[in-house]
Coordinates of N, CA, C and O in Angstrom, one line a residue:
M1 N 73.2 4.6 149.8 CA 73.4 4.1 148.5 C 74.6 3.2 148.4 O 75.6 3.5 149.0
N2 N 74.6 2.2 147.6 CA 75.7 1.3 147.5 C 76.7 1.8 146.6 O 76.4 2.5 145.6
K3 N 78.0 1.6 146.9 CA 79.1 2.1 146.1 C 79.2 1.1 144.9 O 79.2 -0.1 145.2
N4 N 79.3 1.6 143.7 CA 79.5 0.8 142.6 C 81.0 0.7 142.4 O 81.7 1.7 142.4
K5 N 81.5 -0.5 142.1 CA 82.9 -0.7 141.7 C 83.0 -0.8 140.2 O 82.4 -1.7 139.6
V6 N 83.7 0.2 139.6 CA 83.8 0.2 138.2 C 85.3 0.0 137.8 O 86.2 0.7 138.3
H7 N 85.5 -0.9 136.8 CA 86.9 -1.1 136.3 C 87.1 -0.2 135.1 O 86.3 -0.2 134.1
L8 N 88.2 0.6 135.2 CA 88.6 1.5 134.1 C 90.0 1.2 133.6 O 90.8 0.8 134.4
T9 N 90.2 1.4 132.3 CA 91.5 1.4 131.8 C 91.8 2.7 131.0 O 91.1 3.0 130.1
I10 N 92.8 3.4 131.6 CA 93.1 4.7 131.0 C 94.5 4.7 130.6 O 95.4 4.5 131.5
C11 N 94.8 4.9 129.3 CA 96.2 4.9 128.8 C 97.0 3.6 129.3 O 98.1 3.7 129.7
G12 N 96.3 2.5 129.2 CA 96.9 1.2 129.5 C 97.0 1.0 131.0 O 97.5 -0.1 131.4
I13 N 96.5 1.9 131.8 CA 96.6 1.7 133.3 C 95.2 1.3 133.8 O 94.2 2.0 133.5
E14 N 95.1 0.1 134.4 CA 93.9 -0.4 134.9 C 93.7 0.1 136.4 O 94.6 0.1 137.2
C15 N 92.4 0.4 136.7 CA 92.1 0.8 138.0 C 90.7 0.5 138.3 O 89.8 0.3 137.4
V16 N 90.4 0.3 139.6 CA 89.0 0.1 140.1 C 88.6 1.4 140.9 O 89.3 1.8 141.8
V17 N 87.4 1.9 140.5 CA 86.9 3.1 141.1 C 85.6 2.8 141.8 O 84.7 2.2 141.3
G18 N 85.6 3.2 143.1 CA 84.3 3.0 143.9 C 83.6 4.3 143.8 O 84.1 5.4 144.1
S19 N 82.3 4.3 143.5 CA 81.5 5.5 143.3 C 80.1 5.3 143.6 O 79.5 4.2 143.4
D20 N 79.4 6.3 144.1 CA 77.9 6.3 144.3 C 77.2 6.5 143.0 O 76.0 6.3 142.9
D21 N 77.9 7.0 142.0 CA 77.3 7.3 140.7 C 77.1 6.1 139.9 O 77.8 5.1 140.1
P22 N 76.2 6.1 139.0 CA 76.0 4.9 138.1 C 77.2 4.6 137.3 O 78.1 5.4 137.0
E23 N 77.4 3.3 137.0 CA 78.5 2.8 136.2 C 78.7 3.5 134.9 O 79.8 3.9 134.5
S24 N 77.6 3.8 134.2 CA 77.7 4.5 132.9 C 78.3 5.9 133.1 O 79.1 6.3 132.2
Y25 N 78.0 6.6 134.2 CA 78.6 7.9 134.4 C 80.1 7.8 134.6 O 80.9 8.6 134.1
V26 N 80.5 6.9 135.5 CA 81.9 6.7 135.8 C 82.7 6.3 134.5 O 83.8 6.8 134.3
L27 N 82.1 5.5 133.7 CA 82.8 5.1 132.4 C 82.9 6.3 131.5 O 84.0 6.5 130.9
S28 N 81.9 7.2 131.5 CA 82.0 8.4 130.6 C 83.1 9.3 131.1 O 83.8 10.0 130.3
V29 N 83.2 9.5 132.4 CA 84.3 10.3 133.0 C 85.6 9.7 132.7 O 86.6 10.4 132.3
G30 N 85.8 8.4 132.8 CA 87.0 7.7 132.4 C 87.4 8.0 130.9 O 88.5 8.2 130.6
D31 N 86.4 7.9 130.1 CA 86.6 8.2 128.6 C 87.1 9.6 128.4 O 87.9 9.9 127.6
E32 N 86.5 10.5 129.2 CA 86.9 11.9 129.1 C 88.4 12.1 129.5 O 89.1 12.9 128.8
V33 N 88.8 11.5 130.5 CA 90.1 11.5 131.0 C 91.1 10.9 130.0 O 92.1 11.5 129.6
Q34 N 90.7 9.8 129.4 CA 91.5 9.1 128.4 C 91.7 10.0 127.2 O 92.8 10.2 126.7
K35 N 90.6 10.7 126.7 CA 90.7 11.6 125.6 C 91.6 12.8 125.9 O 92.4 13.3 125.1
A36 N 91.5 13.4 127.1 CA 92.4 14.5 127.5 C 93.8 14.1 127.5 O 94.7 14.8 127.0
M37 N 94.1 12.9 128.1 CA 95.5 12.5 128.1 C 96.0 12.2 126.7 O 97.2 12.5 126.4
N38 N 95.2 11.5 125.9 CA 95.7 11.2 124.5 C 95.9 12.5 123.8 O 96.9 12.6 123.0
G39 N 95.1 13.6 124.0 CA 95.3 14.9 123.4 C 96.7 15.5 123.8 O 97.4 16.0 123.0
V40 N 97.0 15.4 125.1 CA 98.3 15.9 125.6 C 99.5 15.1 125.0 O 100.5 15.7 124.5
M41 N 99.3 13.8 125.0 CA 100.4 12.9 124.5 C 100.6 13.0 123.0 O 101.7 12.9 122.5
S42 N 99.5 13.4 122.2 CA 99.7 13.5 120.8 C 100.4 14.8 120.4 O 101.0 14.8 119.3
K43 N 100.4 15.7 121.3 CA 101.2 17.0 121.0 C 102.7 16.9 121.2 O 103.4 17.6 120.7
N44 N 103.1 15.9 122.1 CA 104.5 15.7 122.4 C 104.7 14.2 122.5 O 104.2 13.6 123.5
D45 N 105.6 13.6 121.7 CA 105.8 12.2 121.7 C 106.7 11.8 122.9 O 106.6 10.7 123.3
R46 N 107.4 12.7 123.5 CA 108.3 12.4 124.6 C 107.7 12.4 126.0 O 108.3 12.1 127.0
I47 N 106.4 12.9 126.0 CA 105.8 13.1 127.3 C 105.4 11.7 127.9 O 104.9 10.8 127.2
S48 N 105.6 11.5 129.2 CA 105.2 10.3 129.8 C 103.7 10.2 130.2 O 103.0 11.3 130.2
T49 N 103.2 9.0 130.5 CA 101.8 8.9 130.9 C 101.6 9.7 132.2 O 100.5 10.3 132.3
T50 N 102.5 9.6 133.1 CA 102.3 10.3 134.3 C 102.2 11.8 134.1 O 101.4 12.5 134.7
M51 N 103.1 12.4 133.2 CA 103.1 13.8 132.9 C 101.8 14.2 132.2 O 101.2 15.2 132.5
A52 N 101.3 13.3 131.3 CA 100.0 13.6 130.6 C 98.9 13.6 131.6 O 98.0 14.4 131.5
A53 N 98.9 12.7 132.6 CA 97.9 12.7 133.6 C 97.9 13.9 134.5 O 96.9 14.5 134.8
V54 N 99.1 14.4 134.8 CA 99.2 15.6 135.6 C 98.7 16.8 134.8 O 97.9 17.7 135.3
I55 N 99.1 16.9 133.5 CA 98.6 18.0 132.7 C 97.1 18.0 132.5 O 96.4 19.0 132.6
A56 N 96.5 16.8 132.3 CA 95.1 16.6 132.2 C 94.4 17.0 133.5 O 93.4 17.7 133.4
A57 N 95.0 16.6 134.6 CA 94.4 17.0 135.9 C 94.4 18.5 136.1 O 93.4 19.1 136.6
L58 N 95.5 19.1 135.7 CA 95.6 20.6 135.8 C 94.5 21.3 134.9 O 93.9 22.2 135.4
S59 N 94.3 20.7 133.7 CA 93.3 21.3 132.8 C 91.9 21.1 133.4 O 91.1 22.1 133.4
F60 N 91.6 19.9 133.9 CA 90.3 19.7 134.5 C 90.1 20.6 135.8 O 89.0 21.1 136.0
C61 N 91.1 20.7 136.6 CA 91.0 21.6 137.8 C 90.8 23.0 137.4 O 89.9 23.7 138.0
D62 N 91.5 23.5 136.3 CA 91.3 24.9 135.8 C 89.8 25.1 135.3 O 89.2 26.1 135.7
D63 N 89.4 24.1 134.6 CA 88.0 24.2 134.1 C 87.0 24.2 135.2 O 86.0 25.0 135.2
A64 N 87.2 23.4 136.2 CA 86.3 23.3 137.4 C 86.3 24.6 138.1 O 85.2 25.1 138.5
R65 N 87.5 25.2 138.4 CA 87.5 26.5 139.1 C 86.8 27.6 138.3 O 86.1 28.4 138.8
K66 N 87.0 27.6 137.0 CA 86.4 28.7 136.1 C 84.9 28.5 136.2 O 84.1 29.4 136.2
A67 N 84.4 27.2 136.1 CA 83.0 26.9 136.2 C 82.4 27.4 137.5 O 81.3 27.9 137.6
K68 N 83.2 27.1 138.6 CA 82.7 27.5 139.9 C 82.6 29.0 140.1 O 81.6 29.5 140.6
D69 N 83.7 29.7 139.6 CA 83.6 31.2 139.6 C 82.5 31.7 138.8 O 81.8 32.7 139.2
S70 N 82.2 31.1 137.6 CA 81.1 31.6 136.8 C 79.8 31.3 137.5 O 78.9 32.2 137.5
A71 N 79.7 30.2 138.2 CA 78.4 29.9 138.9 C 78.2 30.8 140.1 O 77.1 31.3 140.3
D72 N 79.3 31.1 140.8 CA 79.3 32.1 141.9 C 78.8 33.5 141.3 O 78.0 34.2 142.0
N73 N 79.4 33.9 140.2 CA 79.0 35.2 139.6 C 77.6 35.2 139.2 O 76.9 36.2 139.5
L74 N 77.1 34.1 138.6 CA 75.6 34.0 138.3 C 74.8 34.1 139.5 O 73.7 34.7 139.5
R75 N 75.2 33.4 140.6 CA 74.4 33.4 141.8 C 74.3 34.9 142.4 O 73.3 35.3 142.8
S76 N 75.5 35.6 142.3 CA 75.5 36.9 142.8 C 74.6 37.8 141.9 O 73.9 38.7 142.5
Q77 N 74.6 37.6 140.6 CA 73.8 38.4 139.7 C 72.3 38.1 140.0 O 71.5 39.0 140.1
I78 N 72.0 36.8 140.2 CA 70.6 36.5 140.5 C 70.1 37.1 141.8 O 69.0 37.6 141.9
K79 N 71.0 37.1 142.8 CA 70.7 37.7 144.1 C 70.4 39.2 143.9 O 69.4 39.7 144.4
D80 N 71.3 39.9 143.1 CA 71.0 41.3 142.9 C 69.7 41.5 142.1 O 69.0 42.5 142.5
Y81 N 69.4 40.7 141.1 CA 68.2 40.8 140.4 C 67.0 40.6 141.3 O 66.0 41.3 141.2
L82 N 67.1 39.6 142.2 CA 66.0 39.4 143.2 C 65.8 40.5 144.1 O 64.6 40.9 144.4
E83 N 66.9 41.1 144.6 CA 66.8 42.3 145.4 C 66.1 43.5 144.7 O 65.3 44.2 145.2
D84 N 66.6 43.7 143.4 CA 66.0 44.7 142.6 C 64.5 44.5 142.4 O 63.7 45.4 142.4
S85 N 64.2 43.2 142.1 CA 62.8 42.9 141.9 C 61.9 43.1 143.1 O 60.8 43.7 143.0
S86 N 62.5 42.7 144.3 CA 61.8 43.0 145.5 C 61.5 44.4 145.8 O 60.4 44.9 146.2
K87 N 62.6 45.2 145.5 CA 62.5 46.7 145.7 C 61.4 47.3 144.8 O 60.6 48.1 145.1
S88 N 61.4 46.8 143.5 CA 60.5 47.3 142.5 C 59.1 46.9 142.9 O 58.1 47.7 142.7
R89 N 58.9 45.7 143.5 CA 57.5 45.3 143.9 C 57.1 46.2 145.0 O 55.9 46.6 145.1
M90 N 58.0 46.5 146.0 CA 57.6 47.4 147.1 C 57.2 48.8 146.6 O 56.2 49.3 147.0
E91 N 58.0 49.3 145.6 CA 57.7 50.6 145.0 C 56.4 50.6 144.3 O 55.6 51.5 144.4
A92 N 56.1 49.5 143.6 CA 54.8 49.4 142.8 C 53.7 49.3 143.8 O 52.6 49.9 143.6
D93 N 53.8 48.5 144.9 CA 52.8 48.5 145.9 C 52.5 49.8 146.5 O 51.4 50.2 146.7
E94 N 53.6 50.5 146.8 CA 53.5 51.9 147.4 C 52.8 52.8 146.4 O 51.9 53.6 146.8
S95 N 53.1 52.7 145.1 CA 52.5 53.5 144.1 C 51.0 53.2 144.0 O 50.2 54.1 143.9
R96 N 50.6 51.9 144.1 CA 49.2 51.5 144.0 C 48.5 52.1 145.2 O 47.3 52.6 145.0
R97 N 49.1 52.1 146.4 CA 48.4 52.6 147.6 C 48.2 54.1 147.4 O 47.2 54.7 147.7
E98 N 49.2 54.8 146.8 CA 49.1 56.3 146.6 C 48.1 56.6 145.6 O 47.3 57.5 145.7
I99 N 48.0 55.8 144.5 CA 46.9 56.0 143.5 C 45.6 55.8 144.1 O 44.7 56.6 143.9
E100 N 45.4 54.8 144.9 CA 44.1 54.5 145.6 C 43.8 55.7 146.5 O 42.6 56.1 146.6
R101 N 44.8 56.2 147.3 CA 44.5 57.3 148.2 C 44.1 58.5 147.3 O 43.1 59.2 147.7
L102 N 44.8 58.8 146.2 CA 44.4 59.9 145.4 C 43.0 59.8 144.7 O 42.3 60.8 144.6
R103 N 42.7 58.6 144.4 CA 41.3 58.3 143.8 C 40.3 58.6 144.9 O 39.2 59.2 144.6
R104 N 40.5 58.2 146.1 CA 39.5 58.5 147.2 C 39.5 60.0 147.4 O 38.4 60.6 147.6
E105 N 40.6 60.7 147.4 CA 40.6 62.1 147.5 C 39.9 62.8 146.4 O 39.1 63.7 146.6
I106 N 40.1 62.4 145.2 CA 39.4 62.9 144.0 C 37.9 62.7 144.2 O 37.1 63.6 144.0
Q107 N 37.5 61.5 144.6 CA 36.1 61.2 144.8 C 35.5 62.1 145.9 O 34.4 62.7 145.7
T108 N 36.2 62.3 146.9 CA 35.7 63.2 148.0 C 35.6 64.6 147.5 O 34.6 65.3 147.8
L109 N 36.6 65.1 146.8 CA 36.5 66.5 146.2 C 35.4 66.7 145.2 O 34.7 67.7 145.2
R110 N 35.1 65.6 144.4 CA 34.0 65.7 143.4 C 32.7 65.8 144.2 O 31.8 66.5 143.8
S111 N 32.6 65.0 145.2 CA 31.3 65.0 146.0 C 31.1 66.3 146.6 O 30.0 66.9 146.7
R112 N 32.2 66.9 147.2 CA 32.1 68.3 147.8 C 31.7 69.3 146.7 O 30.9 70.2 147.0
L113 N 32.3 69.2 145.5 CA 32.0 70.2 144.5 C 30.5 70.1 144.0 O 29.9 71.1 143.9
S114 N 30.1 68.9 143.9 CA 28.7 68.7 143.4 C 27.7 69.2 144.5 O 26.7 69.7 144.3
G115 N 28.1 69.0 145.8 CA 27.3 69.4 146.9 C 27.3 70.9 147.0 O 26.2 71.6 147.3
E116 N 28.4 71.6 146.8 CA 28.5 73.1 146.9 C 27.7 73.8 145.8 O 27.1 74.8 146.0
G117 N 27.8 73.2 144.6 CA 27.1 73.8 143.4 C 25.6 73.9 143.6 O 25.0 74.8 143.2
E118 N 25.1 72.9 144.3 CA 23.6 72.9 144.5 C 23.2 73.8 145.6 O 22.1 74.4 145.6
E119 N 24.0 73.9 146.6 CA 23.7 74.7 147.8 C 23.9 76.1 147.7 O 23.1 77.0 148.1
T120 N 25.0 76.6 147.0 CA 25.3 78.0 146.9 C 25.2 78.5 145.5 O 25.8 77.9 144.6
A121 N 24.4 79.5 145.3 CA 24.3 80.2 144.0 C 25.4 81.3 143.9 O 25.7 81.9 144.9
P122 N 26.0 81.5 142.7 CA 27.0 82.6 142.6 C 26.4 83.9 142.9 O 25.3 84.2 142.5
A123 N 27.2 84.8 143.6 CA 26.7 86.1 143.9 C 26.8 87.0 142.7 O 27.7 86.8 141.8
A124 N 26.0 88.1 142.7 CA 26.0 89.0 141.5 C 27.3 89.9 141.7 O 27.8 90.1 142.8
A125 N 27.8 90.3 140.5 CA 29.0 91.1 140.5 C 28.8 92.4 141.1 O 27.8 93.1 140.8
A126 N 29.7 92.9 141.9 CA 29.7 94.2 142.5 C 30.1 95.2 141.5 O 29.7 96.4 141.5
H127 N 31.0 94.8 140.5 CA 31.5 95.7 139.5 C 31.3 95.1 138.2 O 31.5 93.9 138.0
P128 N 31.0 95.9 137.1 CA 30.7 95.4 135.8 C 31.9 94.7 135.2 O 31.8 93.8 134.4
S129 N 33.1 95.0 135.5 CA 34.3 94.4 134.9 C 34.4 92.9 135.4 O 35.2 92.1 134.9
E130 N 33.8 92.6 136.5 CA 33.8 91.2 137.0 C 32.8 90.3 136.4 O 32.7 89.1 136.7
A131 N 32.0 90.8 135.5 CA 30.9 90.1 134.9 C 31.3 88.8 134.2 O 30.6 87.7 134.4
P132 N 32.4 88.7 133.4 CA 32.7 87.4 132.8 C 33.1 86.3 133.8 O 33.0 85.1 133.5
V133 N 33.5 86.7 135.0 CA 34.0 85.7 136.0 C 32.8 85.3 136.9 O 32.9 84.3 137.6
Q134 N 31.8 86.2 137.0 CA 30.8 86.0 138.0 C 30.0 84.7 137.9 O 29.6 84.1 138.8
Q135 N 29.7 84.2 136.6 CA 28.9 83.0 136.5 C 29.7 81.9 135.9 O 30.7 82.1 135.2
A136 N 29.3 80.7 136.2 CA 30.0 79.5 135.7 C 29.0 78.6 135.0 O 27.9 78.4 135.4
A137 N 29.5 78.2 133.8 CA 28.6 77.2 133.0 C 29.0 75.8 133.5 O 30.1 75.4 133.4
K138 N 28.0 75.1 134.0 CA 28.2 73.8 134.6 C 28.2 72.8 133.5 O 27.3 72.8 132.7
T139 N 29.2 71.9 133.6 CA 29.3 70.7 132.7 C 29.6 69.5 133.5 O 30.7 69.4 134.1
G140 N 28.7 68.6 133.7 CA 29.0 67.4 134.5 C 29.3 67.8 135.9 O 28.6 68.6 136.5
S141 N 30.3 67.2 136.5 CA 30.7 67.6 137.9 C 31.8 68.6 137.9 O 32.3 68.9 139.0
Y142 N 32.1 69.2 136.8 CA 33.2 70.2 136.7 C 32.5 71.5 136.2 O 31.5 71.5 135.6
S143 N 33.2 72.6 136.5 CA 32.6 73.9 136.0 C 33.7 74.7 135.4 O 34.9 74.5 135.7
R144 N 33.3 75.6 134.5 CA 34.3 76.5 133.8 C 33.7 77.9 133.8 O 32.4 78.0 133.7
P145 N 34.5 78.9 133.7 CA 33.9 80.3 133.7 C 33.2 80.5 132.4 O 33.5 79.9 131.3
A146 N 32.1 81.3 132.5 CA 31.3 81.7 131.3 C 32.2 82.5 130.4 O 33.0 83.3 130.8
V147 N 32.0 82.4 129.1 CA 32.9 83.1 128.1 C 32.0 84.1 127.3 O 30.9 83.7 127.0
K148 N 32.5 85.3 127.1 CA 31.7 86.3 126.3 C 31.6 85.7 124.9 O 32.5 85.0 124.4
S149 N 30.6 86.2 124.1 CA 30.5 85.7 122.8 C 31.6 86.1 121.9 O 32.1 85.4 121.0
S150 N 32.3 87.3 122.1 CA 33.4 87.7 121.3 C 34.6 86.8 121.6 O 35.4 86.4 120.7
E151 N 34.8 86.4 122.9 CA 35.9 85.5 123.2 C 35.6 84.1 122.6 O 36.5 83.4 122.1
L152 N 34.4 83.7 122.6 CA 34.0 82.4 122.0 C 34.3 82.4 120.5 O 34.9 81.4 120.0
Q153 N 34.0 83.5 119.8 CA 34.3 83.5 118.4 C 35.9 83.5 118.1 O 36.3 82.8 117.2
E154 N 36.6 84.1 119.0 CA 38.1 84.1 118.9 C 38.6 82.6 119.1 O 39.4 82.2 118.4
Q155 N 38.0 81.9 120.1 CA 38.4 80.5 120.3 C 38.1 79.6 119.2 O 38.8 78.8 118.8
E156 N 36.9 79.8 118.6 CA 36.5 79.0 117.5 C 37.4 79.2 116.3 O 37.8 78.3 115.6
G157 N 37.7 80.5 116.0 CA 38.6 80.8 114.9 C 40.0 80.2 115.2 O 40.6 79.7 114.3
F158 N 40.4 80.2 116.4 CA 41.7 79.6 116.8 C 41.7 78.1 116.5 O 42.6 77.6 115.9
M159 N 40.7 77.5 117.0 CA 40.6 76.0 116.8 C 40.4 75.6 115.3 O 40.9 74.6 114.9
S160 N 39.6 76.4 114.6 CA 39.4 76.1 113.2 C 40.7 76.2 112.4 O 40.9 75.4 111.4
F161 N 41.6 77.0 112.9 CA 42.9 77.1 112.2 C 43.6 75.7 112.3 O 44.1 75.2 111.3
F162 N 43.6 75.1 113.5 CA 44.2 73.8 113.6 C 43.5 72.7 112.9 O 44.1 71.8 112.3
E163 N 42.1 72.8 112.9 CA 41.4 71.8 112.2 C 41.6 71.8 110.7 O 41.8 70.8 110.1
D164 N 41.7 73.0 110.2 CA 41.9 73.2 108.7 C 43.3 72.6 108.3 O 43.4 71.9 107.4
H165 N 44.3 73.0 109.1 CA 45.7 72.5 108.8 C 45.8 71.0 109.1 O 46.6 70.4 108.5
G166 N 45.1 70.5 110.0 CA 45.2 69.0 110.3 C 44.6 68.2 109.2 O 45.1 67.1 108.9
Q167 N 43.6 68.7 108.5 CA 43.0 67.9 107.4 C 43.9 67.9 106.1 O 43.8 67.0 105.3
E168 N 44.7 69.0 106.0 CA 45.5 69.0 104.8 C 46.6 68.0 104.8 O 47.0 67.5 103.7
K169 N 47.0 67.5 105.9 CA 48.1 66.5 106.0 C 47.7 65.1 105.8 O 46.8 64.6 105.8

């Protein structure tokens, strides 16, 4: 890229600046320096142009360092966020694999249960006290123990208590 030669006048001092940046950019930077120096000189009438330039340079250098530190801090935070994101993705992938493994296991167990229910009939109770447990009422691919009619009435009364109170609200 060709270097642009830009003529600047800052606080009455003329200079030529060579830059790869466009002329409009160099002029805007010169205007910014002019404003900074005028600001310093307006606060103290006795200050020289050289001293105003030094103070403006210190101010710009301070701003640049603070901006660099802030940028470094943001880069560090972004790096931490990316690491956290990567770790979370790996954990999510691991969880998905575990879920899929458990689904396959559930499917296998369901197929075994449905196969056993058809092949094996429940044995008769050896003792009368085992009667409520001896048979299972089948529902879908799951089974539950058969319930005596007195136990069923107690359960219905228990549930109706909640249904009655749920409708009042």
